[in-house]
PDB file of C-alpha atoms in Angstrom:
ATOM      1  CA  UNK A  47      24.515 152.202 117.011  1.00 54.00           C
ATOM      2  CA  UNK A  48      20.768 152.665 117.521  1.00 72.00           C
ATOM      3  CA  UNK A  49      19.933 149.124 118.626  1.00 91.00           C
ATOM      4  CA  UNK A  50      19.141 147.831 122.114  1.00 95.00           C
ATOM      5  CA  UNK A  51      22.164 148.034 124.386  1.00 96.00           C
ATOM      6  CA  UNK A  52      22.841 146.297 127.679  1.00 97.00           C
ATOM      7  CA  UNK A  53      25.429 146.923 130.330  1.00 97.00           C
ATOM      8  CA  UNK A  54      27.462 145.183 131.542  1.00 97.00           C
ATOM      9  CA  UNK A  55      27.929 142.385 129.014  1.00 96.00           C
ATOM     10  CA  UNK A  56      29.388 140.106 131.670  1.00 96.00           C
ATOM     11  CA  UNK A  57      29.139 140.063 135.453  1.00 97.00           C
ATOM     12  CA  UNK A  58      30.767 137.710 137.931  1.00 98.00           C
ATOM     13  CA  UNK A  59      29.631 138.003 141.516  1.00 98.00           C
ATOM     14  CA  UNK A  60      29.723 136.076 144.743  1.00 97.00           C
ATOM     15  CA  UNK A  61      26.638 134.444 146.149  1.00 97.00           C
ATOM     16  CA  UNK A  62      24.735 136.837 148.364  1.00 97.00           C
ATOM     17  CA  UNK A  63      25.794 139.993 146.564  1.00 98.00           C
ATOM     18  CA  UNK A  64      23.395 142.333 144.781  1.00 98.00           C
ATOM     19  CA  UNK A  65      23.748 143.035 141.061  1.00 98.00           C
ATOM     20  CA  UNK A  66      22.105 145.561 138.765  1.00 98.00           C
ATOM     21  CA  UNK A  67      21.857 145.438 135.001  1.00 98.00           C
ATOM     22  CA  UNK A  68      20.901 148.228 132.652  1.00 98.00           C
ATOM     23  CA  UNK A  69      19.051 148.156 129.352  1.00 98.00           C
ATOM     24  CA  UNK A  70      18.751 151.033 126.896  1.00 97.00           C
ATOM     25  CA  UNK A  71      16.003 150.293 124.378  1.00 96.00           C
ATOM     26  CA  UNK A  72      15.662 151.674 120.892  1.00 93.00           C
ATOM     27  CA  UNK A  73      14.765 155.298 121.550  1.00 90.00           C
ATOM     28  CA  UNK A  74      11.297 155.419 119.990  1.00 86.00           C
ATOM     29  CA  UNK A  75      10.147 152.109 121.499  1.00 90.00           C
ATOM     30  CA  UNK A  76       7.646 152.372 124.328  1.00 90.00           C
ATOM     31  CA  UNK A  77       7.716 148.704 125.349  1.00 90.00           C
ATOM     32  CA  UNK A  78      10.622 147.019 127.103  1.00 93.00           C
ATOM     33  CA  UNK A  79      10.971 143.364 128.086  1.00 93.00           C
ATOM     34  CA  UNK A  80      13.315 141.362 130.297  1.00 96.00           C
ATOM     35  CA  UNK A  81      14.073 137.678 129.716  1.00 95.00           C
ATOM     36  CA  UNK A  82      16.342 135.121 131.301  1.00 96.00           C
ATOM     37  CA  UNK A  83      18.088 132.449 129.260  1.00 96.00           C
ATOM     38  CA  UNK A  84      19.955 129.450 130.626  1.00 94.00           C
ATOM     39  CA  UNK A  85      22.263 127.220 128.646  1.00 90.00           C
ATOM     40  CA  UNK A  86      20.472 125.059 126.130  1.00 89.00           C
ATOM     41  CA  UNK A  87      17.131 126.774 126.621  1.00 92.00           C
ATOM     42  CA  UNK A  88      15.177 129.502 124.958  1.00 94.00           C
ATOM     43  CA  UNK A  89      14.600 132.843 126.654  1.00 94.00           C
ATOM     44  CA  UNK A  90      12.078 132.874 129.509  1.00 93.00           C
ATOM     45  CA  UNK A  91       9.940 135.953 129.981  1.00 92.00           C
ATOM     46  CA  UNK A  92      10.430 137.842 133.254  1.00 94.00           C
ATOM     47  CA  UNK A  93       8.603 141.153 132.960  1.00 94.00           C
ATOM     48  CA  UNK A  94       7.643 143.963 130.632  1.00 89.00           C
ATOM     49  CA  UNK A  95       7.020 147.694 130.721  1.00 92.00           C
ATOM     50  CA  UNK A  96       4.905 149.978 128.641  1.00 90.00           C
ATOM     51  CA  UNK A  97       6.513 153.352 129.101  1.00 91.00           C
ATOM     52  CA  UNK A  98       7.231 153.519 132.851  1.00 92.00           C
ATOM     53  CA  UNK A  99       4.464 151.121 133.896  1.00 92.00           C
ATOM     54  CA  UNK A 100       5.354 147.531 134.699  1.00 91.00           C
ATOM     55  CA  UNK A 101       2.429 145.624 133.200  1.00 88.00           C
ATOM     56  CA  UNK A 102       3.316 141.958 133.523  1.00 85.00           C
ATOM     57  CA  UNK A 103       5.526 139.930 135.824  1.00 87.00           C
ATOM     58  CA  UNK A 104       6.263 136.246 135.460  1.00 87.00           C
ATOM     59  CA  UNK A 105       6.137 133.947 138.451  1.00 83.00           C
ATOM     60  CA  UNK A 106       9.821 133.413 137.656  1.00 79.00           C
ATOM     61  CA  UNK A 107      10.440 136.913 138.990  1.00 84.00           C
ATOM     62  CA  UNK A 108      10.978 136.147 142.669  1.00 88.00           C
ATOM     63  CA  UNK A 109      10.965 138.751 145.424  1.00 92.00           C
ATOM     64  CA  UNK A 110      14.718 139.085 145.031  1.00 96.00           C
ATOM     65  CA  UNK A 111      14.245 140.472 141.523  1.00 96.00           C
ATOM     66  CA  UNK A 112      13.067 143.993 140.851  1.00 95.00           C
ATOM     67  CA  UNK A 113      12.856 145.929 137.630  1.00 96.00           C
ATOM     68  CA  UNK A 114      12.317 149.620 137.055  1.00 96.00           C
ATOM     69  CA  UNK A 115      11.874 151.968 134.163  1.00 96.00           C
ATOM     70  CA  UNK A 116      11.545 155.290 135.946  1.00 91.00           C
ATOM     71  CA  UNK A 117      11.331 157.657 132.998  1.00 88.00           C
ATOM     72  CA  UNK A 118      10.024 155.288 130.391  1.00 87.00           C
ATOM     73  CA  UNK A 119      13.398 155.096 128.694  1.00 92.00           C
ATOM     74  CA  UNK A 120      16.178 152.884 130.105  1.00 96.00           C
ATOM     75  CA  UNK A 121      15.417 150.076 132.531  1.00 97.00           C
ATOM     76  CA  UNK A 122      17.303 148.387 135.336  1.00 98.00           C
ATOM     77  CA  UNK A 123      16.988 144.849 136.622  1.00 97.00           C
ATOM     78  CA  UNK A 124      18.300 144.248 140.127  1.00 97.00           C
ATOM     79  CA  UNK A 125      18.879 140.884 141.744  1.00 97.00           C
ATOM     80  CA  UNK A 126      19.333 140.940 145.497  1.00 97.00           C
ATOM     81  CA  UNK A 127      21.123 138.250 147.494  1.00 97.00           C
ATOM     82  CA  UNK A 128      22.182 136.413 144.358  1.00 97.00           C
ATOM     83  CA  UNK A 129      22.107 132.629 144.288  1.00 97.00           C
ATOM     84  CA  UNK A 130      24.031 130.254 142.052  1.00 96.00           C
ATOM     85  CA  UNK A 131      20.791 129.409 140.288  1.00 95.00           C
ATOM     86  CA  UNK A 132      20.595 133.009 139.092  1.00 96.00           C
ATOM     87  CA  UNK A 133      23.509 132.376 136.748  1.00 97.00           C
ATOM     88  CA  UNK A 134      22.130 132.952 133.267  1.00 96.00           C
ATOM     89  CA  UNK A 135      22.030 135.339 130.347  1.00 97.00           C
ATOM     90  CA  UNK A 136      19.656 138.242 131.004  1.00 97.00           C
ATOM     91  CA  UNK A 137      18.210 139.619 127.789  1.00 97.00           C
ATOM     92  CA  UNK A 138      16.381 142.852 127.196  1.00 96.00           C
ATOM     93  CA  UNK A 139      14.149 143.557 124.212  1.00 93.00           C
ATOM     94  CA  UNK A 140      12.118 146.524 123.056  1.00 91.00           C
ATOM     95  CA  UNK A 141       9.259 147.091 120.658  1.00 87.00           C
ATOM     96  CA  UNK A 142       6.964 149.857 119.540  1.00 81.00           C
ATOM     97  CA  UNK A 143       3.667 147.964 119.541  1.00 67.00           C
ATOM     98  CA  UNK A 144       1.841 145.362 121.546  1.00 57.00           C
ATOM     99  CA  UNK A 145       3.168 141.857 121.403  1.00 53.00           C
ATOM    100  CA  UNK A 146      -0.060 140.138 120.599  1.00 48.00           C
ATOM    101  CA  UNK A 147       0.829 140.494 116.963  1.00 48.00           C
ATOM    102  CA  UNK A 148       2.068 143.006 114.502  1.00 48.00           C
ATOM    103  CA  UNK A 149       5.195 143.889 116.415  1.00 64.00           C
ATOM    104  CA  UNK A 150       8.871 143.109 116.303  1.00 75.00           C
ATOM    105  CA  UNK A 151      10.865 142.726 119.475  1.00 84.00           C
ATOM    106  CA  UNK A 152      14.481 143.736 119.087  1.00 88.00           C
ATOM    107  CA  UNK A 153      16.841 142.045 121.506  1.00 92.00           C
ATOM    108  CA  UNK A 154      19.976 143.415 123.081  1.00 95.00           C
ATOM    109  CA  UNK A 155      23.187 141.370 123.313  1.00 94.00           C
ATOM    110  CA  UNK A 156      22.438 140.289 126.873  1.00 96.00           C
ATOM    111  CA  UNK A 157      24.241 140.386 130.200  1.00 97.00           C
ATOM    112  CA  UNK A 158      25.807 137.098 131.177  1.00 96.00           C
ATOM    113  CA  UNK A 159      25.758 136.619 134.962  1.00 97.00           C
ATOM    114  CA  UNK A 160      27.870 134.080 136.806  1.00 97.00           C
ATOM    115  CA  UNK A 161      27.265 133.643 140.516  1.00 98.00           C
ATOM    116  CA  UNK A 162      30.084 131.883 142.324  1.00 96.00           C
TER     117      UNK A 162
ATOM    118  CA  UNK B 287       7.503 127.333 131.713  1.00 50.00           C
ATOM    119  CA  UNK B 288       8.132 126.658 128.076  1.00 54.00           C
ATOM    120  CA  UNK B 289       5.301 124.956 126.223  1.00 79.00           C
ATOM    121  CA  UNK B 290       6.835 124.917 122.761  1.00 93.00           C
ATOM    122  CA  UNK B 291       8.539 121.735 121.624  1.00 95.00           C
ATOM    123  CA  UNK B 292      11.135 122.142 118.922  1.00 96.00           C
ATOM    124  CA  UNK B 293      12.629 119.394 116.844  1.00 96.00           C
ATOM    125  CA  UNK B 294      15.173 118.346 116.035  1.00 97.00           C
ATOM    126  CA  UNK B 295      17.300 119.556 118.939  1.00 96.00           C
ATOM    127  CA  UNK B 296      20.323 119.735 116.658  1.00 96.00           C
ATOM    128  CA  UNK B 297      21.206 119.254 113.022  1.00 96.00           C
ATOM    129  CA  UNK B 298      24.497 118.693 111.236  1.00 96.00           C
ATOM    130  CA  UNK B 299      24.231 119.311 107.519  1.00 96.00           C
ATOM    131  CA  UNK B 300      26.419 119.886 104.503  1.00 97.00           C
ATOM    132  CA  UNK B 301      26.583 123.310 102.913  1.00 97.00           C
ATOM    133  CA  UNK B 302      24.016 123.543 100.139  1.00 97.00           C
ATOM    134  CA  UNK B 303      21.499 121.193 101.759  1.00 97.00           C
ATOM    135  CA  UNK B 304      17.987 122.216 102.688  1.00 97.00           C
ATOM    136  CA  UNK B 305      16.915 122.255 106.331  1.00 96.00           C
ATOM    137  CA  UNK B 306      13.550 121.706 107.971  1.00 97.00           C
ATOM    138  CA  UNK B 307      12.667 122.205 111.601  1.00 97.00           C
ATOM    139  CA  UNK B 308       9.392 122.456 113.458  1.00 97.00           C
ATOM    140  CA  UNK B 309       7.736 123.660 116.591  1.00 97.00           C
ATOM    141  CA  UNK B 310       4.654 122.159 118.239  1.00 97.00           C
ATOM    142  CA  UNK B 311       2.522 123.017 121.210  1.00 95.00           C
ATOM    143  CA  UNK B 312      -0.484 121.720 123.071  1.00 93.00           C
ATOM    144  CA  UNK B 313      -1.753 125.319 123.173  1.00 92.00           C
ATOM    145  CA  UNK B 314      -3.184 127.396 120.361  1.00 93.00           C
ATOM    146  CA  UNK B 315      -1.099 130.352 119.254  1.00 91.00           C
ATOM    147  CA  UNK B 316      -2.284 133.381 117.304  1.00 89.00           C
ATOM    148  CA  UNK B 317       1.229 134.423 116.342  1.00 90.00           C
ATOM    149  CA  UNK B 318       4.316 132.389 115.573  1.00 92.00           C
ATOM    150  CA  UNK B 319       7.775 133.927 115.517  1.00 93.00           C
ATOM    151  CA  UNK B 320      11.081 132.449 114.392  1.00 95.00           C
ATOM    152  CA  UNK B 321      14.353 133.818 115.772  1.00 95.00           C
ATOM    153  CA  UNK B 322      18.034 133.039 115.178  1.00 97.00           C
ATOM    154  CA  UNK B 323      20.602 133.456 117.923  1.00 96.00           C
ATOM    155  CA  UNK B 324      24.346 133.589 117.394  1.00 94.00           C
ATOM    156  CA  UNK B 325      26.727 132.797 120.277  1.00 87.00           C
ATOM    157  CA  UNK B 326      26.952 135.627 122.785  1.00 85.00           C
ATOM    158  CA  UNK B 327      24.205 137.646 121.115  1.00 90.00           C
ATOM    159  CA  UNK B 328      20.502 138.207 121.557  1.00 93.00           C
ATOM    160  CA  UNK B 329      17.955 136.543 119.249  1.00 94.00           C
ATOM    161  CA  UNK B 330      17.175 138.208 115.929  1.00 92.00           C
ATOM    162  CA  UNK B 331      13.697 137.951 114.443  1.00 90.00           C
ATOM    163  CA  UNK B 332      13.638 136.108 111.105  1.00 94.00           C
ATOM    164  CA  UNK B 333       9.961 135.647 110.281  1.00 93.00           C
ATOM    165  CA  UNK B 334       6.633 136.488 111.924  1.00 91.00           C
ATOM    166  CA  UNK B 335       3.389 134.626 111.127  1.00 93.00           C
ATOM    167  CA  UNK B 336      -0.070 135.910 112.038  1.00 90.00           C
ATOM    168  CA  UNK B 337      -2.640 133.693 110.291  1.00 92.00           C
ATOM    169  CA  UNK B 338      -3.289 129.966 110.296  1.00 94.00           C
ATOM    170  CA  UNK B 339      -2.033 128.471 107.047  1.00 95.00           C
ATOM    171  CA  UNK B 340       0.143 131.492 106.283  1.00 94.00           C
ATOM    172  CA  UNK B 341       3.340 130.803 104.361  1.00 96.00           C
ATOM    173  CA  UNK B 342       5.957 133.547 104.538  1.00 95.00           C
ATOM    174  CA  UNK B 343       9.421 133.790 103.027  1.00 96.00           C
ATOM    175  CA  UNK B 344      12.458 135.846 103.914  1.00 94.00           C
ATOM    176  CA  UNK B 345      15.179 135.140 101.371  1.00 96.00           C
ATOM    177  CA  UNK B 346      16.136 131.479 101.659  1.00 97.00           C
ATOM    178  CA  UNK B 347      13.919 131.067 104.723  1.00 97.00           C
ATOM    179  CA  UNK B 348      10.296 129.987 104.536  1.00 98.00           C
ATOM    180  CA  UNK B 349       8.008 129.513 107.514  1.00 97.00           C
ATOM    181  CA  UNK B 350       4.466 128.253 107.801  1.00 97.00           C
ATOM    182  CA  UNK B 351       1.777 128.756 110.431  1.00 96.00           C
ATOM    183  CA  UNK B 352       0.083 125.375 110.912  1.00 96.00           C
ATOM    184  CA  UNK B 353      -3.626 125.038 110.206  1.00 95.00           C
ATOM    185  CA  UNK B 354      -4.316 123.779 113.728  1.00 95.00           C
ATOM    186  CA  UNK B 355      -2.502 126.866 115.126  1.00 94.00           C
ATOM    187  CA  UNK B 356      -0.532 124.488 117.319  1.00 95.00           C
ATOM    188  CA  UNK B 357       2.517 124.171 115.121  1.00 96.00           C
ATOM    189  CA  UNK B 358       4.866 125.974 112.785  1.00 97.00           C
ATOM    190  CA  UNK B 359       7.644 124.993 110.422  1.00 97.00           C
ATOM    191  CA  UNK B 360      10.811 126.702 109.262  1.00 98.00           C
ATOM    192  CA  UNK B 361      12.694 125.700 106.151  1.00 98.00           C
ATOM    193  CA  UNK B 362      16.086 126.958 105.018  1.00 98.00           C
ATOM    194  CA  UNK B 363      17.058 126.279 101.441  1.00 97.00           C
ATOM    195  CA  UNK B 364      20.607 125.928 100.102  1.00 97.00           C
ATOM    196  CA  UNK B 365      22.260 126.358 103.499  1.00 97.00           C
ATOM    197  CA  UNK B 366      25.460 128.362 103.834  1.00 97.00           C
ATOM    198  CA  UNK B 367      28.001 128.471 106.663  1.00 95.00           C
ATOM    199  CA  UNK B 368      26.556 131.668 108.154  1.00 95.00           C
ATOM    200  CA  UNK B 369      23.267 129.850 108.791  1.00 97.00           C
ATOM    201  CA  UNK B 370      24.994 128.277 111.795  1.00 97.00           C
ATOM    202  CA  UNK B 371      23.264 129.163 115.037  1.00 97.00           C
ATOM    203  CA  UNK B 372      20.312 128.327 117.221  1.00 97.00           C
ATOM    204  CA  UNK B 373      16.834 128.758 115.813  1.00 98.00           C
ATOM    205  CA  UNK B 374      13.993 129.439 118.215  1.00 97.00           C
ATOM    206  CA  UNK B 375      10.271 129.461 117.699  1.00 96.00           C
ATOM    207  CA  UNK B 376       8.239 131.746 119.933  1.00 93.00           C
ATOM    208  CA  UNK B 377       4.742 133.040 120.432  1.00 90.00           C
ATOM    209  CA  UNK B 378       2.710 135.127 122.847  1.00 85.00           C
ATOM    210  CA  UNK B 379       0.540 133.130 125.262  1.00 82.00           C
ATOM    211  CA  UNK B 380      -1.375 134.445 128.259  1.00 76.00           C
ATOM    212  CA  UNK B 381       0.437 137.813 128.252  1.00 72.00           C
ATOM    213  CA  UNK B 382       3.731 135.991 128.210  1.00 77.00           C
ATOM    214  CA  UNK B 383       6.170 135.331 125.364  1.00 84.00           C
ATOM    215  CA  UNK B 384       7.056 131.635 125.156  1.00 90.00           C
ATOM    216  CA  UNK B 385      10.167 130.292 123.441  1.00 93.00           C
ATOM    217  CA  UNK B 386      11.075 126.776 122.430  1.00 95.00           C
ATOM    218  CA  UNK B 387      14.379 125.260 123.520  1.00 95.00           C
ATOM    219  CA  UNK B 388      15.839 125.805 120.076  1.00 96.00           C
ATOM    220  CA  UNK B 389      17.282 123.823 117.186  1.00 97.00           C
ATOM    221  CA  UNK B 390      21.065 124.069 116.946  1.00 97.00           C
ATOM    222  CA  UNK B 391      22.204 124.091 113.324  1.00 97.00           C
ATOM    223  CA  UNK B 392      25.731 123.244 112.217  1.00 97.00           C
ATOM    224  CA  UNK B 393      26.682 123.632 108.556  1.00 96.00           C
ATOM    225  CA  UNK B 394      29.768 121.869 107.291  1.00 93.00           C
ATOM    226  CA  UNK B 395      31.502 123.583 104.366  1.00 89.00           C
TER     227      UNK B 395
END
């Protein structure tokens, strides 16, 4: 399968614990995006990378959230000191061009996080 | 936060019926995107629109980019059971990708 993959698909954790999610984009895509989606809502943009550079961060991305893409390939999203409000689906997408038009973002299946 | 308003929030239709849904915003968009999301999966891009007034089809799906650049419409003709899912409109705004809250479509056989 050459699509976007995410790991794990599901994560249950206790409040206060740290969690890390991984995203493997489509191999030739240089742009990678993270979104958060809560029940009944559309995805909300968190951050994006072009190659290894993190170019945009939403104000939704609090200090407890950090994302990396060290070699310009896979990316990780870490949430420190998780809170119940962090429970959501975390989606990753990748594309090969800029998102101001002319590009297609391909989404992964998401990681569903439940914080108890 | 989200600035795209989708309506209706949900639709229950009979197989074979046509479907119309729309997305409006107080902001001007230069690109409109329509996605479909199945339960437990990420959204899949259906149609992308890049010019005001543009009408684009993808099989039984047709989408239009409103003349004011503040709205877009998606139509599905002759619905089938596999059309079930949540349909999202989206567009880039201020270096951010905005999504609507979605229209949940149920198709009764």
